[in-house]
Tab-separated table of C-alpha atoms in Angstrom:
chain	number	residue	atom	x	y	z
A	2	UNK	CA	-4.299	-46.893	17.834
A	3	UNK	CA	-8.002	-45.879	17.044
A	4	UNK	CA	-9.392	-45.830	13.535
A	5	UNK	CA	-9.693	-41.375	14.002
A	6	UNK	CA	-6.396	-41.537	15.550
A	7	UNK	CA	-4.404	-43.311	13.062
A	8	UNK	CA	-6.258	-41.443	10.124
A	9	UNK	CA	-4.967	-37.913	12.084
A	10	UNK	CA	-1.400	-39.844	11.756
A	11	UNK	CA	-1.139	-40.464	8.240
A	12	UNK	CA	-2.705	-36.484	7.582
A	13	UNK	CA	-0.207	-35.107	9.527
A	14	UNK	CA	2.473	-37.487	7.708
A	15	UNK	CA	1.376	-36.155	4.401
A	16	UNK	CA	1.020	-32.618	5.121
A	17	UNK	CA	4.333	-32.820	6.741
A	18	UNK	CA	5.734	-34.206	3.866
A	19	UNK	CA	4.484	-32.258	1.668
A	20	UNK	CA	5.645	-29.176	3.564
A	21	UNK	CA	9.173	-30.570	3.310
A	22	UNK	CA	9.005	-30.979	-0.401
A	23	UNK	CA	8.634	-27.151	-0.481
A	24	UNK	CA	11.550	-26.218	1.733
A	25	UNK	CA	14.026	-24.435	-0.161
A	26	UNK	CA	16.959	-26.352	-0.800
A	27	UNK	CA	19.274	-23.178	-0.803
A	28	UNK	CA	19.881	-19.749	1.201
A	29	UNK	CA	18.565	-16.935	-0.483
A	30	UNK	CA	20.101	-13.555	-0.034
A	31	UNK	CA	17.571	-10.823	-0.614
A	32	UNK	CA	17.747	-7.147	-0.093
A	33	UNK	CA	14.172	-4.401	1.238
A	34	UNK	CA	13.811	-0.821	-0.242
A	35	UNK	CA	10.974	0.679	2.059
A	36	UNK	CA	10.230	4.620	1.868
A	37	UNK	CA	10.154	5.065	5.544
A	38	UNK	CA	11.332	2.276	7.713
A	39	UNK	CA	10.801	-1.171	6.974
A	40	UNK	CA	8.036	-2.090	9.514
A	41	UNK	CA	4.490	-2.212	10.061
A	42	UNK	CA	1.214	-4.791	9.685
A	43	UNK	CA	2.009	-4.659	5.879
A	44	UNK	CA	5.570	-6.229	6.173
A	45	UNK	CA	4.584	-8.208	8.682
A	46	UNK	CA	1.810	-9.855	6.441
A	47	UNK	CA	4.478	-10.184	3.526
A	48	UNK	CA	7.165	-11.744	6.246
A	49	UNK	CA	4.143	-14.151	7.875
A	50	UNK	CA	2.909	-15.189	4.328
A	51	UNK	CA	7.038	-15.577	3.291
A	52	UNK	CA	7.444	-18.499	5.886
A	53	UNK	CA	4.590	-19.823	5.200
A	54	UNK	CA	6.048	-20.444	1.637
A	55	UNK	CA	9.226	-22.114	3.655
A	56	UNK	CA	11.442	-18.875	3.628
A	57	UNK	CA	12.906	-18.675	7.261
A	58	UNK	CA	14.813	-15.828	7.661
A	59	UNK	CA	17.773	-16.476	9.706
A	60	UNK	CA	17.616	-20.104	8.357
A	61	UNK	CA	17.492	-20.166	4.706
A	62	UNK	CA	16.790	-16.498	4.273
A	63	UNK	CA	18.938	-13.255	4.808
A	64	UNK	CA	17.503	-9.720	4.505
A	65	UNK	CA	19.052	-6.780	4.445
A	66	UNK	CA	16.158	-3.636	4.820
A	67	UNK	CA	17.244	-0.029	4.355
A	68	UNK	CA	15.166	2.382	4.586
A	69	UNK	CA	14.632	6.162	3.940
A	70	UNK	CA	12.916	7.779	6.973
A	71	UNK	CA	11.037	9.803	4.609
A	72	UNK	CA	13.337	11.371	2.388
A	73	UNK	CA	12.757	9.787	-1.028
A	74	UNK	CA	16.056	11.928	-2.252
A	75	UNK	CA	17.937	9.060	-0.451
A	76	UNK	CA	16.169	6.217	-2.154
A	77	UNK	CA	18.860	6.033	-5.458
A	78	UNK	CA	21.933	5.766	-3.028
A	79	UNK	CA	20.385	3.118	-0.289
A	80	UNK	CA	19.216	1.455	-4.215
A	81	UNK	CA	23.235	1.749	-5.065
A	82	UNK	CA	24.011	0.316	-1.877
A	83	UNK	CA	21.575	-2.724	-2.285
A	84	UNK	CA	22.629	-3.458	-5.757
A	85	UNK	CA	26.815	-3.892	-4.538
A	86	UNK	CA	25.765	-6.342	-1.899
A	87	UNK	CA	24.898	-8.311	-5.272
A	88	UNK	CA	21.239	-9.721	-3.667
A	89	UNK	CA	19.101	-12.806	-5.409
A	90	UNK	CA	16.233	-10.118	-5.011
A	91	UNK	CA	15.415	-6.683	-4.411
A	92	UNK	CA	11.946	-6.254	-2.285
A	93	UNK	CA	10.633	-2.248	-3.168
A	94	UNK	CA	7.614	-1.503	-1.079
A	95	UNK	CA	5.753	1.462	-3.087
A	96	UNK	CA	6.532	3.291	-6.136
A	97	UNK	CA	9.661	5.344	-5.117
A	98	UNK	CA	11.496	2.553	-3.895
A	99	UNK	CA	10.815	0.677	-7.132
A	100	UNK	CA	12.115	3.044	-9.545
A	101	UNK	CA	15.047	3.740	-7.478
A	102	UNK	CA	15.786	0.065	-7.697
A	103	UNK	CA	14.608	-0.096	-11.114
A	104	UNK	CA	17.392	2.497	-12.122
A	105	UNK	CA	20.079	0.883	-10.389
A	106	UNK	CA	20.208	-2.343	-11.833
A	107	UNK	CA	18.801	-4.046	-15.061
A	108	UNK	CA	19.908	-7.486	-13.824
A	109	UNK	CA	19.244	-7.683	-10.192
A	110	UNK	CA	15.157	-8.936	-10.221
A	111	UNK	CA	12.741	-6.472	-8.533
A	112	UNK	CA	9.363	-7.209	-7.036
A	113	UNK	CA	7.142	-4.159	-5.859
A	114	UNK	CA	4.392	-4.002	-4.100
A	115	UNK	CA	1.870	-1.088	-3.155
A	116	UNK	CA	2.387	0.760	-6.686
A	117	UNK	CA	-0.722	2.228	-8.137
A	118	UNK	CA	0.027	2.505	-11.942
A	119	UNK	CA	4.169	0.697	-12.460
A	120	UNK	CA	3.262	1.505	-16.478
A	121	UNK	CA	1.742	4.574	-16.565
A	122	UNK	CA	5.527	5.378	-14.340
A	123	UNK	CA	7.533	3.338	-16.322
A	124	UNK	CA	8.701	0.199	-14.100
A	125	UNK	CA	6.750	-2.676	-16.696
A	126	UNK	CA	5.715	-2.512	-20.165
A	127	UNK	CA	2.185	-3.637	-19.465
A	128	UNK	CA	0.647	-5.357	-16.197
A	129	UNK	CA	0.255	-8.506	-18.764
A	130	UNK	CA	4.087	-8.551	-20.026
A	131	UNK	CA	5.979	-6.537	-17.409
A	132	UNK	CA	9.625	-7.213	-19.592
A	133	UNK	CA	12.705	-6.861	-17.797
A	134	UNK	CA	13.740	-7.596	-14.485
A	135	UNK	CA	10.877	-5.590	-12.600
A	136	UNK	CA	7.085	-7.232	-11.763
A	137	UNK	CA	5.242	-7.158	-8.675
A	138	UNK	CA	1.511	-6.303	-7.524
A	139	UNK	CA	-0.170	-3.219	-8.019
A	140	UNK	CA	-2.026	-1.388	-5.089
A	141	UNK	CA	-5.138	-0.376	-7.696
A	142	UNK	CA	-7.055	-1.218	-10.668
A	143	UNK	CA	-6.849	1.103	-13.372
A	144	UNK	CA	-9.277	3.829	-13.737
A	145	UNK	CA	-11.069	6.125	-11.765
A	146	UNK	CA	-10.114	4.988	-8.194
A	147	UNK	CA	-10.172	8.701	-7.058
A	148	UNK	CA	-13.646	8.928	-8.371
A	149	UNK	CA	-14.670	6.393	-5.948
A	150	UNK	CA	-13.333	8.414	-3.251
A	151	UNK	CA	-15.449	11.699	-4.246
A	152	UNK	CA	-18.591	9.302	-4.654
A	153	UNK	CA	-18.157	8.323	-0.687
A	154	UNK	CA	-17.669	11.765	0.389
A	155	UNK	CA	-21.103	13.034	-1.908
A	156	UNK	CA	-22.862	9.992	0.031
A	157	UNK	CA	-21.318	11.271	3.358
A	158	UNK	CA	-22.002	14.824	2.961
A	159	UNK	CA	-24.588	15.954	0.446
A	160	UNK	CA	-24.225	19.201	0.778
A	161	UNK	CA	-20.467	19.471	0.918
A	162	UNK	CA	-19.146	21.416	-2.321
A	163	UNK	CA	-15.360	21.743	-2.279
A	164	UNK	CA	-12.809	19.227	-1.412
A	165	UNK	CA	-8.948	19.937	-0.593
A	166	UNK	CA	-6.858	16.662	-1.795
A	167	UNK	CA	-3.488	16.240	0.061
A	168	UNK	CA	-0.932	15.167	-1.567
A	169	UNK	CA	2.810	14.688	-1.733
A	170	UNK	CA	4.437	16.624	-5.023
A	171	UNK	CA	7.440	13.656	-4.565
A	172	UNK	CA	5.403	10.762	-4.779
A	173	UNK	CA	4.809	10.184	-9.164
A	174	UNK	CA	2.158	7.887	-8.814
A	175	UNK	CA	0.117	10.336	-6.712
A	176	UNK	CA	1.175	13.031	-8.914
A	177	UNK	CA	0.095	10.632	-12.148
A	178	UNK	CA	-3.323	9.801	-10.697
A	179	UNK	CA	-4.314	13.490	-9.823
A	180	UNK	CA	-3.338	14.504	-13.170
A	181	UNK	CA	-5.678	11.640	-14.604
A	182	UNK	CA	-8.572	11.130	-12.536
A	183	UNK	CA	-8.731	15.140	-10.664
A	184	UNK	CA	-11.289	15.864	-13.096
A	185	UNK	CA	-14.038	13.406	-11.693
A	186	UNK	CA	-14.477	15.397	-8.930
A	187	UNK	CA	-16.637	17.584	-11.155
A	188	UNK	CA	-18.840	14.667	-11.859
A	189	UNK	CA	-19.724	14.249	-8.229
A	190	UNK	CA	-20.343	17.936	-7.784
A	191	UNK	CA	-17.062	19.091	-6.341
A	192	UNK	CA	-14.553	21.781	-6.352
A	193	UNK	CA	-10.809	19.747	-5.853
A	194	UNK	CA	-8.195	22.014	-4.547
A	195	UNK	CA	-5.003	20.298	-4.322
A	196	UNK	CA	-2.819	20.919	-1.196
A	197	UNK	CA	1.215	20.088	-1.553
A	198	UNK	CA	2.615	18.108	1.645
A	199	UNK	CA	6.053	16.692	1.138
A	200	UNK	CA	7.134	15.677	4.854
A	201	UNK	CA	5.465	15.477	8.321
A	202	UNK	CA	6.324	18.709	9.437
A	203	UNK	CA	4.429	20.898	6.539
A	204	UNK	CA	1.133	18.559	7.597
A	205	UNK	CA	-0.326	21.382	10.143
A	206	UNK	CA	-0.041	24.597	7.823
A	207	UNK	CA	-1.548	21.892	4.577
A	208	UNK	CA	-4.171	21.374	6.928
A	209	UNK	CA	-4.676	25.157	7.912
A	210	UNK	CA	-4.574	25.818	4.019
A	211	UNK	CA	-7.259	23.601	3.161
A	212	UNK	CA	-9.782	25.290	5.641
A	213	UNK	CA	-8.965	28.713	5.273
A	214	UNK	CA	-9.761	27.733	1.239
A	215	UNK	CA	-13.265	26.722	2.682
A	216	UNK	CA	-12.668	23.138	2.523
A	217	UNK	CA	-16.011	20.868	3.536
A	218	UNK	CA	-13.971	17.713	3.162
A	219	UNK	CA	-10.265	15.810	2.783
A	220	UNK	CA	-9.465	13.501	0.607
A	221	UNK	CA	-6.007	12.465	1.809
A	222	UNK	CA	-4.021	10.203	-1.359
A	223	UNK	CA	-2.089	7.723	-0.105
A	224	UNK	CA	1.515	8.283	0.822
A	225	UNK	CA	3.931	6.230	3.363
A	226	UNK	CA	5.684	9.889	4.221
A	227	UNK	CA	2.563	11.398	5.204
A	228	UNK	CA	1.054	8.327	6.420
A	229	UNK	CA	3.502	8.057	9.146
A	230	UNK	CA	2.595	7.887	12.515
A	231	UNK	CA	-0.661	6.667	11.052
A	232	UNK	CA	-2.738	9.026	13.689
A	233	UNK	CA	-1.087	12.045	12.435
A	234	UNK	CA	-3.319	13.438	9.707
A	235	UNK	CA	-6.391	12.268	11.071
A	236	UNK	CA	-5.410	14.004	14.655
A	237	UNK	CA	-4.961	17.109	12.827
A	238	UNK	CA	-8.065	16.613	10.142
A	239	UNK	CA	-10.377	16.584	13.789
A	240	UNK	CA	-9.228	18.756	15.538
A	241	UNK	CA	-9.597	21.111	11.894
A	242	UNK	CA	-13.250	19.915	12.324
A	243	UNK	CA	-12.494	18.675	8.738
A	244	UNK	CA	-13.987	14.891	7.494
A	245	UNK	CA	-11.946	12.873	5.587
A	246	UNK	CA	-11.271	10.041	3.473
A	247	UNK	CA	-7.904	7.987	3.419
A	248	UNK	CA	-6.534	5.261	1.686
A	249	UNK	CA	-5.238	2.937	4.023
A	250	UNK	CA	-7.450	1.129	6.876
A	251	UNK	CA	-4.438	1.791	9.295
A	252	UNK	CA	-5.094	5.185	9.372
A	253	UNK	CA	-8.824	4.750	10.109
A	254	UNK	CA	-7.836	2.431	12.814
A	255	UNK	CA	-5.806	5.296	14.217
A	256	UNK	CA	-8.669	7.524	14.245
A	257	UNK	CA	-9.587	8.416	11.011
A	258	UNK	CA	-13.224	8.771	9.549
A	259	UNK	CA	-13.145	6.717	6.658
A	260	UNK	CA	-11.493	4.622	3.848
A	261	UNK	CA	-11.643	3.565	0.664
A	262	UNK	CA	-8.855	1.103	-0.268
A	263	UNK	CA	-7.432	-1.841	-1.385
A	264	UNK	CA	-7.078	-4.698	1.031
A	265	UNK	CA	-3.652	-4.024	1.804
A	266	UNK	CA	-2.756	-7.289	3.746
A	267	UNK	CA	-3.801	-9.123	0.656
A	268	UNK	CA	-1.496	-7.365	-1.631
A	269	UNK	CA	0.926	-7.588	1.145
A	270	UNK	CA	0.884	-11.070	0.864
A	271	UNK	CA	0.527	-11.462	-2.686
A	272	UNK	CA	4.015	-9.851	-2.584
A	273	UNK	CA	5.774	-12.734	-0.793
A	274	UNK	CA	4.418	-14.690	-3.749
A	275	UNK	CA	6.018	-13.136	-6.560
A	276	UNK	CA	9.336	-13.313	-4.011
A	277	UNK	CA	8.975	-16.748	-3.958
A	278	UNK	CA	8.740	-17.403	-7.184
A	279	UNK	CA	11.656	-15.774	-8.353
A	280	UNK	CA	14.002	-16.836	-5.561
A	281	UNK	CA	13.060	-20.563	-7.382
A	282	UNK	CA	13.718	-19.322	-10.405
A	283	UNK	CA	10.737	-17.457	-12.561
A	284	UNK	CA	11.588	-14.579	-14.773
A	285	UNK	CA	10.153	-11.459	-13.751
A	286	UNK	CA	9.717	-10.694	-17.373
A	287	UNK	CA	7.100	-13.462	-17.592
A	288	UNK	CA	5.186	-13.324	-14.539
A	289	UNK	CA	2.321	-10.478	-14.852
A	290	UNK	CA	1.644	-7.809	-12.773
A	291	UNK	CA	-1.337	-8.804	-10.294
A	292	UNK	CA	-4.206	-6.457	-9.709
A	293	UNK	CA	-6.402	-6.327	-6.099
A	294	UNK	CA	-9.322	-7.958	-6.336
A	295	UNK	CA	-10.750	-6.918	-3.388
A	296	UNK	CA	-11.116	-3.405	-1.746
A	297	UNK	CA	-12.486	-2.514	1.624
A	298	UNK	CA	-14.476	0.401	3.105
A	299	UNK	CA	-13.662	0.966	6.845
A	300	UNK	CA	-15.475	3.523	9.308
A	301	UNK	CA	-14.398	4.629	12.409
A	302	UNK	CA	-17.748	6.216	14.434
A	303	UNK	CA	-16.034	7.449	17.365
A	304	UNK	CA	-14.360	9.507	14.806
A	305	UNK	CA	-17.508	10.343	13.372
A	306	UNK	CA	-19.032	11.228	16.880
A	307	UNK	CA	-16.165	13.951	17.780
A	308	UNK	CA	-16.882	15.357	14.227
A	309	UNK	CA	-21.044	15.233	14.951
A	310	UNK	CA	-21.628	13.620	11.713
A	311	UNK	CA	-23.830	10.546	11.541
A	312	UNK	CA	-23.082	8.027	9.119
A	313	UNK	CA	-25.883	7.603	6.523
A	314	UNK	CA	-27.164	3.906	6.592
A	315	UNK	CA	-26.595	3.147	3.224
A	316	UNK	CA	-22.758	3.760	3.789
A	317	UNK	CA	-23.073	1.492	6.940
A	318	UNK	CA	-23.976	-1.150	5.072
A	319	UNK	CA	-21.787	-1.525	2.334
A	320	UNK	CA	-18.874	-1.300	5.573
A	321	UNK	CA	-16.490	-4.133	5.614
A	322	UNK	CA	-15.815	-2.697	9.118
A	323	UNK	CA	-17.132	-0.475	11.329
A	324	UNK	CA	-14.756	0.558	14.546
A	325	UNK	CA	-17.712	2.013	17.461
């Protein structure tokens, strides 16, 4: 055996070994609170990332996902149902899920993921000391997020003067972050009118609202109801003739103009962390909330073509992706 060959040997050896020292030595039961279904590049990043850790599903790992198809009314029972199948875990993608599970059990640990402000609606005490049996990793940084969002749009269109901001009424966070940072869209020279959308189906007349109020722009806050199919609002916000901003890259990459976000795939998998963790045997109470630490501006210019608006340069390059 060559000198290369046998070093590749014993680096293999030891990384194998060292893999095998992280195995989990028992099955772990856990149970998935999603506000839709259950699937997309965001749970697949959180499921990748979990094996990675050395939880197999199907070998050491059961899951049991329920989810709400978009009716957050249901989110307390499917909650009730998770909590009497007595899981090591309870996995709540987004804010509604997480305070249904958070109000159905006090003992059962819950990590969330994709919530924009879990103190400012109640699931921790503070990001630093979360308490309880709830933690996870937030989907923003305190502060005025929004605000970044109406200083893209003034760089897009320098002219435009009034914004319509869809959101939906059910969602608290979005309801908590309107209330809090609506007001910087003065500072940025706008006029925010906020248009109610609570399911798919009221999408088209929201739409039709916020043009016949004159709209120049969207700003569409992030919500997994309205979000789904991810080409649904921006199919509608083009063929309104109406630019606008989202909060996810997915829904760029299904033909919207532009997004301001977090990187979701990193949160995502940030997530399967904190599972981890807990399933070998951290407290929730004393593992602190993570913030993003990086956030992502995506473009899509084919969508910007069909719209006849050409991105300014200086938005170009500050990109993390452009989709041509």
């Amino acid at each position: 055996m060559g000198t290369r060959t046998a070093t590749a040997a014993i680096v293999l050896t030891l990384l194998t070994n060292a893999a095998a020292a992280q195995q989990p030595t028992t099955t772990a039961r856990v149970g998935m609170l999603c506000p839709t279904r259950c699937a997309g590049i965001g749970y697949t990043a959180f499921d990748d990332e979990l094996r990675k850790l050395g939880w197999i599903e199907g070998r050491n790992l059961t899951v049991e996902r329920k989810g709400a198809e978009g009716r957050y009314e249901r989110l307390p029972e499917l909650a009730a149902e998770l909590v009497r199948s007595k899981p090591d875990l309870i996995i709540a993608a987004s804010p509604e899920p997480a305070r249904a599970a958070k109000g159905a059990t006090t003992e059962i640990p819950v990590v969330f993921s994709f919530v924009a402000d879990p103190v400012g609606v109640g699931l921790v005490q503070s990001l630093a000391h979360p308490g309880g049996n709830v933690t996870g990793v937030t989907s923003l940084v305190p502060g005025s997020y929004l605000g970044k969002n109406f200083e893209v749009l003034r760089e897009l269109l320098p002219t435009a003067k009034r914004v319509a901001v869809l959101m939906n009424p059910a969602n608290s966070v979005s309801s908590l972050r309107l209330l809090l940072e609506l007001p910087t869209a003065i500072q940025y020279g706008f006029q925010a009118d906020v248009i109610e959308a609570r399911t798919q189906e009221e999408l088209p007349g929201a739409i039709a609202k916020a043009k016949a109020l004159g709209a120049d722009a969207l700003l569409s806050v992030g919500d997994p109801v309205l979000n789904t199919p991810s080409n649904r609002i921006p199919d509608l916000a083009t063929q309104a003739a109406l630019p606008a901003i989202y909060q996810t890259r997915e829904v760029v990459q299904a033909g919207g103009l532009i997004s301001y976000s977090p990187d979701f795939l990193g949160v995502a998998r940030r997530h399967a962390h904190f599972v981890d963790r807990i399933l070998r045997g951290a407290s929730p109470s004393n593992l602190p909330v993570e913030q993003p630490t990086k956030y992502e501006l995506i473009i899509n210019l084919k969508t910007a073509k069909a719209l006849g608006l050409t991105i300014p340069p200086s938005l170009l390059s500050q990109a993390d992706e452009v989709i041509e």
